[in-house]
Short mmCIF file of C-alpha atoms in Angstrom, two decimals:
data_model
loop_
_atom_site.label_atom_id
_atom_site.label_comp_id
_atom_site.label_asym_id
_atom_site.label_seq_id
_atom_site.Cartn_x
_atom_site.Cartn_y
_atom_site.Cartn_z
CA UNK A 1 0.00 0.00 0.00
CA UNK A 2 1.30 3.46 -0.89
CA UNK A 3 2.15 5.96 1.83
CA UNK A 4 0.09 9.10 2.44
CA UNK A 5 2.57 11.29 0.61
CA UNK A 6 2.58 9.27 -2.58
CA UNK A 7 0.09 9.23 -5.40
CA UNK A 8 -1.47 6.23 -7.12
CA UNK A 9 1.73 5.58 -9.07
CA UNK A 10 3.86 5.55 -5.91
CA UNK A 11 5.74 8.73 -6.82
CA UNK A 12 6.58 10.85 -3.78
CA UNK A 13 5.51 14.47 -3.76
CA UNK A 14 8.17 17.12 -3.45
CA UNK A 15 7.39 20.35 -1.66
CA UNK A 16 8.97 23.35 -3.35
CA UNK A 17 10.38 26.16 -1.23
CA UNK A 18 9.58 29.76 -2.00
CA UNK A 19 13.04 30.24 -3.51
CA UNK A 20 12.48 27.18 -5.75
CA UNK A 21 9.21 28.68 -6.95
CA UNK A 22 10.88 32.02 -7.60
CA UNK A 23 13.55 30.21 -9.62
CA UNK A 24 10.82 28.49 -11.66
CA UNK A 25 9.26 31.89 -12.41
CA UNK A 26 12.64 33.28 -13.47
CA UNK A 27 13.32 30.32 -15.80
CA UNK A 28 9.78 30.60 -17.20
CA UNK A 29 10.29 34.29 -18.01
CA UNK A 30 13.65 33.53 -19.65
CA UNK A 31 12.06 30.72 -21.65
CA UNK A 32 9.24 32.97 -22.84
CA UNK A 33 11.76 35.56 -24.03
CA UNK A 34 13.54 32.80 -25.98
CA UNK A 35 10.18 31.75 -27.52
CA UNK A 36 10.27 28.34 -25.84
CA UNK A 37 7.07 26.38 -25.48
CA UNK A 38 5.69 25.77 -22.02
CA UNK A 39 6.29 22.03 -22.41
CA UNK A 40 9.99 22.65 -23.17
CA UNK A 41 10.31 24.77 -20.03
CA UNK A 42 8.64 22.06 -17.92
CA UNK A 43 11.01 19.41 -19.25
CA UNK A 44 14.03 21.66 -18.71
CA UNK A 45 13.02 22.27 -15.09
CA UNK A 46 11.94 18.67 -14.51
CA UNK A 47 8.50 19.61 -13.18
CA UNK A 48 4.98 18.54 -14.03
CA UNK A 49 2.71 20.78 -16.11
CA UNK A 50 0.36 21.20 -13.16
CA UNK A 51 3.24 22.38 -10.97
CA UNK A 52 4.17 25.09 -13.45
CA UNK A 53 0.54 26.19 -13.79
CA UNK A 54 0.15 26.35 -10.01
CA UNK A 55 3.32 28.40 -9.58
CA UNK A 56 2.26 30.78 -12.37
CA UNK A 57 -1.20 31.10 -10.85
CA UNK A 58 0.23 32.12 -7.47
CA UNK A 59 2.97 34.31 -8.95
CA UNK A 60 1.85 37.52 -7.19
CA UNK A 61 1.84 35.89 -3.74
CA UNK A 62 5.23 34.25 -4.33
CA UNK A 63 6.91 37.46 -5.46
CA UNK A 64 5.31 39.47 -2.67
CA UNK A 65 6.35 37.07 0.09
CA UNK A 66 9.88 36.18 -0.98
CA UNK A 67 11.82 37.60 1.94
CA UNK A 68 14.86 35.33 1.86
CA UNK A 69 12.87 32.68 3.63
CA UNK A 70 13.08 28.93 3.19
CA UNK A 71 9.43 28.43 4.04
CA UNK A 72 7.61 26.01 1.82
CA UNK A 73 4.07 27.26 2.31
CA UNK A 74 2.79 30.78 2.40
CA UNK A 75 0.04 31.09 4.97
CA UNK A 76 -1.89 34.20 5.80
CA UNK A 77 -2.57 35.01 9.43
CA UNK A 78 -6.14 34.68 10.66
CA UNK A 79 -5.53 37.38 13.26
CA UNK A 80 -3.11 39.86 11.69
CA UNK A 81 -3.06 42.25 14.67
CA UNK A 82 -2.20 39.43 17.05
CA UNK A 83 0.53 38.21 14.69
CA UNK A 84 2.13 41.67 14.55
CA UNK A 85 2.12 42.01 18.34
CA UNK A 86 3.53 38.50 18.73
CA UNK A 87 6.37 39.18 16.27
CA UNK A 88 7.24 42.38 18.14
CA UNK A 89 7.26 40.46 21.43
CA UNK A 90 9.57 37.78 19.98
CA UNK A 91 11.95 40.45 18.71
CA UNK A 92 11.99 42.19 22.10
CA UNK A 93 12.74 38.92 23.90
CA UNK A 94 15.46 38.03 21.41
CA UNK A 95 17.10 41.46 21.72
CA UNK A 96 16.96 41.39 25.53
CA UNK A 97 18.80 38.03 25.61
CA UNK A 98 21.73 39.32 23.54
#
């Protein structure tokens, strides 16, 4: 029986980091300038067509949230005010320990 992270064919899923997705967008733009077909770009990058479409679909969020982070998922806070206060508190605690 296949594990939870594998599909029907037994191929494991690979989570792409934000920097990986940004690299895909860069290669896609370069490929478009060189008049490459989308299929050629997918093969060059070694990704599935659905992966490229998903990355292109979420392009704005990826470019907006690329802050040198290695996070793999971009999640939006349910309580933005609480998140801001919590981040400030963490920074204060970190600075007071140094």
